[in-house]
Amino acid sequence: KSCHGVNLHKRLQIMDASPQPGHEGNTTPEQDKTAQELSTTLQGKLSSEAGKYLTTMNGGHTCFMLRLLRARNWVVQDAVTLCDEILAYREEHGLDAILRKVIA
């Protein structure tokens, strides 16, 4: 049987696969150290409402750190810049206020 162009057997294989490298549950000690460094650097920024939302809705704190690092080739300062840009965009466009209205 087919589901969205991918047969069911193939979908089940994908679901059973272990996490890809650099994802939570499949990181190297170096990647873990880099994620911890990023987490420490962003600690104050992620204590805001937007920061808490980002970490909660994106698979949790560790998952969000890894996502930022993968997006910026594991360069901590580049990942910090990306996070700053995300937070600024959310604030500029009032995304958190919109979500509060929709959820309330």
mmCIF file with all atom_site columns, N, CA and C in Angstrom, residues 16-61:
data_model
loop_
_atom_site.group_PDB
_atom_site.id
_atom_site.type_symbol
_atom_site.label_atom_id
_atom_site.label_alt_id
_atom_site.label_comp_id
_atom_site.label_asym_id
_atom_site.label_entity_id
_atom_site.label_seq_id
_atom_site.pdbx_PDB_ins_code
_atom_site.Cartn_x
_atom_site.Cartn_y
_atom_site.Cartn_z
_atom_site.occupancy
_atom_site.B_iso_or_equiv
_atom_site.pdbx_formal_charge
_atom_site.auth_seq_id
_atom_site.auth_comp_id
_atom_site.auth_asym_id
_atom_site.auth_atom_id
_atom_site.pdbx_PDB_model_num
ATOM 1   N N  . ASP A 1 16 ? 11.779 3.126  12.124 1.00 0.00 ? 16 ASP A N  1
ATOM 2   C CA . ASP A 1 16 ? 12.576 2.277  12.995 1.00 0.00 ? 16 ASP A CA 1
ATOM 3   C C  . ASP A 1 16 ? 14.063 2.615  12.957 1.00 0.00 ? 16 ASP A C  1
ATOM 4   N N  . ALA A 1 17 ? 14.470 3.451  12.039 1.00 0.00 ? 17 ALA A N  1
ATOM 5   C CA . ALA A 1 17 ? 15.892 3.779  11.880 1.00 0.00 ? 17 ALA A CA 1
ATOM 6   C C  . ALA A 1 17 ? 16.402 4.553  13.100 1.00 0.00 ? 17 ALA A C  1
ATOM 7   N N  . SER A 1 18 ? 17.670 4.369  13.400 1.00 0.00 ? 18 SER A N  1
ATOM 8   C CA . SER A 1 18 ? 18.276 5.120  14.498 1.00 0.00 ? 18 SER A CA 1
ATOM 9   C C  . SER A 1 18 ? 18.443 6.573  14.070 1.00 0.00 ? 18 SER A C  1
ATOM 10  N N  . PRO A 1 19 ? 18.604 7.475  15.050 1.00 0.00 ? 19 PRO A N  1
ATOM 11  C CA . PRO A 1 19 ? 18.749 8.896  14.705 1.00 0.00 ? 19 PRO A CA 1
ATOM 12  C C  . PRO A 1 19 ? 19.938 9.128  13.777 1.00 0.00 ? 19 PRO A C  1
ATOM 13  N N  . GLN A 1 20 ? 19.789 10.114 12.926 1.00 0.00 ? 20 GLN A N  1
ATOM 14  C CA . GLN A 1 20 ? 20.873 10.470 12.020 1.00 0.00 ? 20 GLN A CA 1
ATOM 15  C C  . GLN A 1 20 ? 22.020 11.076 12.814 1.00 0.00 ? 20 GLN A C  1
ATOM 16  N N  . PRO A 1 21 ? 23.231 11.014 12.287 1.00 0.00 ? 21 PRO A N  1
ATOM 17  C CA . PRO A 1 21 ? 24.371 11.626 12.988 1.00 0.00 ? 21 PRO A CA 1
ATOM 18  C C  . PRO A 1 21 ? 24.113 13.110 13.264 1.00 0.00 ? 21 PRO A C  1
ATOM 19  N N  . GLY A 1 22 ? 24.483 13.532 14.464 1.00 0.00 ? 22 GLY A N  1
ATOM 20  C CA . GLY A 1 22 ? 24.294 14.922 14.846 1.00 0.00 ? 22 GLY A CA 1
ATOM 21  C C  . GLY A 1 22 ? 22.933 15.223 15.438 1.00 0.00 ? 22 GLY A C  1
ATOM 22  N N  . HIS A 1 23 ? 22.071 14.207 15.498 1.00 0.00 ? 23 HIS A N  1
ATOM 23  C CA . HIS A 1 23 ? 20.758 14.350 16.105 1.00 0.00 ? 23 HIS A CA 1
ATOM 24  C C  . HIS A 1 23 ? 20.796 13.740 17.497 1.00 0.00 ? 23 HIS A C  1
ATOM 25  N N  . GLU A 1 24 ? 19.862 14.161 18.336 1.00 0.00 ? 24 GLU A N  1
ATOM 26  C CA . GLU A 1 24 ? 19.807 13.652 19.700 1.00 0.00 ? 24 GLU A CA 1
ATOM 27  C C  . GLU A 1 24 ? 19.796 12.123 19.698 1.00 0.00 ? 24 GLU A C  1
ATOM 28  N N  . GLY A 1 25 ? 20.655 11.539 20.480 1.00 0.00 ? 25 GLY A N  1
ATOM 29  C CA . GLY A 1 25 ? 20.787 10.092 20.536 1.00 0.00 ? 25 GLY A CA 1
ATOM 30  C C  . GLY A 1 25 ? 21.863 9.543  19.615 1.00 0.00 ? 25 GLY A C  1
ATOM 31  N N  . ASN A 1 26 ? 22.466 10.398 18.810 1.00 0.00 ? 26 ASN A N  1
ATOM 32  C CA . ASN A 1 26 ? 23.526 9.955  17.908 1.00 0.00 ? 26 ASN A CA 1
ATOM 33  C C  . ASN A 1 26 ? 24.523 11.098 17.682 1.00 0.00 ? 26 ASN A C  1
ATOM 34  N N  . THR A 1 27 ? 25.144 11.515 18.767 1.00 0.00 ? 27 THR A N  1
ATOM 35  C CA . THR A 1 27 ? 26.140 12.589 18.694 1.00 0.00 ? 27 THR A CA 1
ATOM 36  C C  . THR A 1 27 ? 27.486 12.075 19.188 1.00 0.00 ? 27 THR A C  1
ATOM 37  N N  . THR A 1 28 ? 28.526 12.722 18.720 1.00 0.00 ? 28 THR A N  1
ATOM 38  C CA . THR A 1 28 ? 29.878 12.389 19.173 1.00 0.00 ? 28 THR A CA 1
ATOM 39  C C  . THR A 1 28 ? 30.173 13.172 20.452 1.00 0.00 ? 28 THR A C  1
ATOM 40  N N  . PRO A 1 29 ? 31.179 12.767 21.211 1.00 0.00 ? 29 PRO A N  1
ATOM 41  C CA . PRO A 1 29 ? 31.564 13.544 22.395 1.00 0.00 ? 29 PRO A CA 1
ATOM 42  C C  . PRO A 1 29 ? 31.897 15.006 22.045 1.00 0.00 ? 29 PRO A C  1
ATOM 43  N N  . GLU A 1 30 ? 32.515 15.222 20.901 1.00 0.00 ? 30 GLU A N  1
ATOM 44  C CA . GLU A 1 30 ? 32.831 16.591 20.455 1.00 0.00 ? 30 GLU A CA 1
ATOM 45  C C  . GLU A 1 30 ? 31.549 17.389 20.213 1.00 0.00 ? 30 GLU A C  1
ATOM 46  N N  . GLN A 1 31 ? 30.557 16.764 19.580 1.00 0.00 ? 31 GLN A N  1
ATOM 47  C CA . GLN A 1 31 ? 29.287 17.435 19.333 1.00 0.00 ? 31 GLN A CA 1
ATOM 48  C C  . GLN A 1 31 ? 28.562 17.731 20.644 1.00 0.00 ? 31 GLN A C  1
ATOM 49  N N  . ASP A 1 32 ? 28.625 16.797 21.588 1.00 0.00 ? 32 ASP A N  1
ATOM 50  C CA . ASP A 1 32 ? 28.018 17.026 22.901 1.00 0.00 ? 32 ASP A CA 1
ATOM 51  C C  . ASP A 1 32 ? 28.657 18.229 23.591 1.00 0.00 ? 32 ASP A C  1
ATOM 52  N N  . LYS A 1 33 ? 29.969 18.320 23.505 1.00 0.00 ? 33 LYS A N  1
ATOM 53  C CA . LYS A 1 33 ? 30.699 19.434 24.120 1.00 0.00 ? 33 LYS A CA 1
ATOM 54  C C  . LYS A 1 33 ? 30.309 20.754 23.446 1.00 0.00 ? 33 LYS A C  1
ATOM 55  N N  . THR A 1 34 ? 30.199 20.745 22.129 1.00 0.00 ? 34 THR A N  1
ATOM 56  C CA . THR A 1 34 ? 29.821 21.940 21.388 1.00 0.00 ? 34 THR A CA 1
ATOM 57  C C  . THR A 1 34 ? 28.391 22.359 21.729 1.00 0.00 ? 34 THR A C  1
ATOM 58  N N  . ALA A 1 35 ? 27.490 21.402 21.851 1.00 0.00 ? 35 ALA A N  1
ATOM 59  C CA . ALA A 1 35 ? 26.101 21.699 22.218 1.00 0.00 ? 35 ALA A CA 1
ATOM 60  C C  . ALA A 1 35 ? 26.036 22.294 23.619 1.00 0.00 ? 35 ALA A C  1
ATOM 61  N N  . GLN A 1 36 ? 26.835 21.777 24.526 1.00 0.00 ? 36 GLN A N  1
ATOM 62  C CA . GLN A 1 36 ? 26.863 22.320 25.888 1.00 0.00 ? 36 GLN A CA 1
ATOM 63  C C  . GLN A 1 36 ? 27.403 23.746 25.884 1.00 0.00 ? 36 GLN A C  1
ATOM 64  N N  . GLU A 1 37 ? 28.421 24.002 25.079 1.00 0.00 ? 37 GLU A N  1
ATOM 65  C CA . GLU A 1 37 ? 28.979 25.357 24.969 1.00 0.00 ? 37 GLU A CA 1
ATOM 66  C C  . GLU A 1 37 ? 27.922 26.329 24.436 1.00 0.00 ? 37 GLU A C  1
ATOM 67  N N  . LEU A 1 38 ? 27.181 25.906 23.423 1.00 0.00 ? 38 LEU A N  1
ATOM 68  C CA . LEU A 1 38 ? 26.123 26.748 22.867 1.00 0.00 ? 38 LEU A CA 1
ATOM 69  C C  . LEU A 1 38 ? 25.033 26.986 23.910 1.00 0.00 ? 38 LEU A C  1
ATOM 70  N N  . SER A 1 39 ? 24.653 25.945 24.608 1.00 0.00 ? 39 SER A N  1
ATOM 71  C CA . SER A 1 39 ? 23.622 26.057 25.633 1.00 0.00 ? 39 SER A CA 1
ATOM 72  C C  . SER A 1 39 ? 24.020 27.069 26.703 1.00 0.00 ? 39 SER A C  1
ATOM 73  N N  . THR A 1 40 ? 25.262 27.013 27.135 1.00 0.00 ? 40 THR A N  1
ATOM 74  C CA . THR A 1 40 ? 25.757 27.949 28.140 1.00 0.00 ? 40 THR A CA 1
ATOM 75  C C  . THR A 1 40 ? 25.739 29.377 27.594 1.00 0.00 ? 40 THR A C  1
ATOM 76  N N  . THR A 1 41 ? 26.153 29.540 26.343 1.00 0.00 ? 41 THR A N  1
ATOM 77  C CA . THR A 1 41 ? 26.196 30.859 25.715 1.00 0.00 ? 41 THR A CA 1
ATOM 78  C C  . THR A 1 41 ? 24.798 31.456 25.571 1.00 0.00 ? 41 THR A C  1
ATOM 79  N N  . LEU A 1 42 ? 23.811 30.630 25.265 1.00 0.00 ? 42 LEU A N  1
ATOM 80  C CA . LEU A 1 42 ? 22.452 31.111 25.009 1.00 0.00 ? 42 LEU A CA 1
ATOM 81  C C  . LEU A 1 42 ? 21.561 31.124 26.244 1.00 0.00 ? 42 LEU A C  1
ATOM 82  N N  . GLN A 1 43 ? 22.079 30.729 27.369 1.00 0.00 ? 43 GLN A N  1
ATOM 83  C CA . GLN A 1 43 ? 21.265 30.542 28.567 1.00 0.00 ? 43 GLN A CA 1
ATOM 84  C C  . GLN A 1 43 ? 20.356 31.734 28.867 1.00 0.00 ? 43 GLN A C  1
ATOM 85  N N  . GLY A 1 44 ? 20.891 32.942 28.887 1.00 0.00 ? 44 GLY A N  1
ATOM 86  C CA . GLY A 1 44 ? 20.085 34.121 29.184 1.00 0.00 ? 44 GLY A CA 1
ATOM 87  C C  . GLY A 1 44 ? 19.068 34.427 28.106 1.00 0.00 ? 44 GLY A C  1
ATOM 88  N N  . LYS A 1 45 ? 19.448 34.258 26.858 1.00 0.00 ? 45 LYS A N  1
ATOM 89  C CA . LYS A 1 45 ? 18.555 34.571 25.735 1.00 0.00 ? 45 LYS A CA 1
ATOM 90  C C  . LYS A 1 45 ? 17.360 33.628 25.677 1.00 0.00 ? 45 LYS A C  1
ATOM 91  N N  . LEU A 1 46 ? 17.568 32.383 26.055 1.00 0.00 ? 46 LEU A N  1
ATOM 92  C CA . LEU A 1 46 ? 16.495 31.403 25.947 1.00 0.00 ? 46 LEU A CA 1
ATOM 93  C C  . LEU A 1 46 ? 15.590 31.368 27.174 1.00 0.00 ? 46 LEU A C  1
ATOM 94  N N  . SER A 1 47 ? 15.856 32.245 28.133 1.00 0.00 ? 47 SER A N  1
ATOM 95  C CA . SER A 1 47 ? 14.977 32.310 29.301 1.00 0.00 ? 47 SER A CA 1
ATOM 96  C C  . SER A 1 47 ? 13.769 33.211 29.028 1.00 0.00 ? 47 SER A C  1
ATOM 97  N N  . SER A 1 48 ? 13.775 33.917 27.887 1.00 0.00 ? 48 SER A N  1
ATOM 98  C CA . SER A 1 48 ? 12.632 34.745 27.503 1.00 0.00 ? 48 SER A CA 1
ATOM 99  C C  . SER A 1 48 ? 11.465 33.850 27.091 1.00 0.00 ? 48 SER A C  1
ATOM 100 N N  . GLU A 1 49 ? 10.300 34.451 26.957 1.00 0.00 ? 49 GLU A N  1
ATOM 101 C CA . GLU A 1 49 ? 9.124  33.689 26.526 1.00 0.00 ? 49 GLU A CA 1
ATOM 102 C C  . GLU A 1 49 ? 9.356  33.043 25.163 1.00 0.00 ? 49 GLU A C  1
ATOM 103 N N  . ALA A 1 50 ? 9.910  33.825 24.228 1.00 0.00 ? 50 ALA A N  1
ATOM 104 C CA . ALA A 1 50 ? 10.170 33.290 22.891 1.00 0.00 ? 50 ALA A CA 1
ATOM 105 C C  . ALA A 1 50 ? 11.195 32.165 22.950 1.00 0.00 ? 50 ALA A C  1
ATOM 106 N N  . GLY A 1 51 ? 12.220 32.339 23.765 1.00 0.00 ? 51 GLY A N  1
ATOM 107 C CA . GLY A 1 51 ? 13.245 31.314 23.901 1.00 0.00 ? 51 GLY A CA 1
ATOM 108 C C  . GLY A 1 51 ? 12.691 30.025 24.477 1.00 0.00 ? 51 GLY A C  1
ATOM 109 N N  . LYS A 1 52 ? 11.845 30.156 25.480 1.00 0.00 ? 52 LYS A N  1
ATOM 110 C CA . LYS A 1 52 ? 11.221 28.966 26.074 1.00 0.00 ? 52 LYS A CA 1
ATOM 111 C C  . LYS A 1 52 ? 10.328 28.266 25.059 1.00 0.00 ? 52 LYS A C  1
ATOM 112 N N  . TYR A 1 53 ? 9.608  29.061 24.281 1.00 0.00 ? 53 TYR A N  1
ATOM 113 C CA . TYR A 1 53 ? 8.747  28.473 23.252 1.00 0.00 ? 53 TYR A CA 1
ATOM 114 C C  . TYR A 1 53 ? 9.580  27.714 22.218 1.00 0.00 ? 53 TYR A C  1
ATOM 115 N N  . LEU A 1 54 ? 10.660 28.345 21.760 1.00 0.00 ? 54 LEU A N  1
ATOM 116 C CA . LEU A 1 54 ? 11.511 27.705 20.743 1.00 0.00 ? 54 LEU A CA 1
ATOM 117 C C  . LEU A 1 54 ? 12.060 26.374 21.227 1.00 0.00 ? 54 LEU A C  1
ATOM 118 N N  . THR A 1 55 ? 12.541 26.340 22.445 1.00 0.00 ? 55 THR A N  1
ATOM 119 C CA . THR A 1 55 ? 13.122 25.087 22.931 1.00 0.00 ? 55 THR A CA 1
ATOM 120 C C  . THR A 1 55 ? 12.048 24.042 23.193 1.00 0.00 ? 55 THR A C  1
ATOM 121 N N  . THR A 1 56 ? 10.891 24.455 23.669 1.00 0.00 ? 56 THR A N  1
ATOM 122 C CA . THR A 1 56 ? 9.816  23.501 23.956 1.00 0.00 ? 56 THR A CA 1
ATOM 123 C C  . THR A 1 56 ? 9.214  22.938 22.678 1.00 0.00 ? 56 THR A C  1
ATOM 124 N N  . MET A 1 57 ? 8.937  23.795 21.724 1.00 0.00 ? 57 MET A N  1
ATOM 125 C CA . MET A 1 57 ? 8.242  23.366 20.517 1.00 0.00 ? 57 MET A CA 1
ATOM 126 C C  . MET A 1 57 ? 9.166  22.742 19.472 1.00 0.00 ? 57 MET A C  1
ATOM 127 N N  . ASN A 1 58 ? 10.446 22.785 19.687 1.00 0.00 ? 58 ASN A N  1
ATOM 128 C CA . ASN A 1 58 ? 11.376 22.219 18.712 1.00 0.00 ? 58 ASN A CA 1
ATOM 129 C C  . ASN A 1 58 ? 12.082 20.990 19.263 1.00 0.00 ? 58 ASN A C  1
ATOM 130 N N  . GLY A 1 59 ? 11.365 20.187 20.006 1.00 0.00 ? 59 GLY A N  1
ATOM 131 C CA . GLY A 1 59 ? 11.898 18.918 20.463 1.00 0.00 ? 59 GLY A CA 1
ATOM 132 C C  . GLY A 1 59 ? 12.651 18.966 21.776 1.00 0.00 ? 59 GLY A C  1
ATOM 133 N N  . GLY A 1 60 ? 12.610 20.090 22.455 1.00 0.00 ? 60 GLY A N  1
ATOM 134 C CA . GLY A 1 60 ? 13.322 20.228 23.722 1.00 0.00 ? 60 GLY A CA 1
ATOM 135 C C  . GLY A 1 60 ? 14.628 20.981 23.556 1.00 0.00 ? 60 GLY A C  1
ATOM 136 N N  . HIS A 1 61 ? 15.222 21.320 24.672 1.00 0.00 ? 61 HIS A N  1
ATOM 137 C CA . HIS A 1 61 ? 16.420 22.157 24.689 1.00 0.00 ? 61 HIS A CA 1
ATOM 138 C C  . HIS A 1 61 ? 17.571 21.550 23.887 1.00 0.00 ? 61 HIS A C  1
#
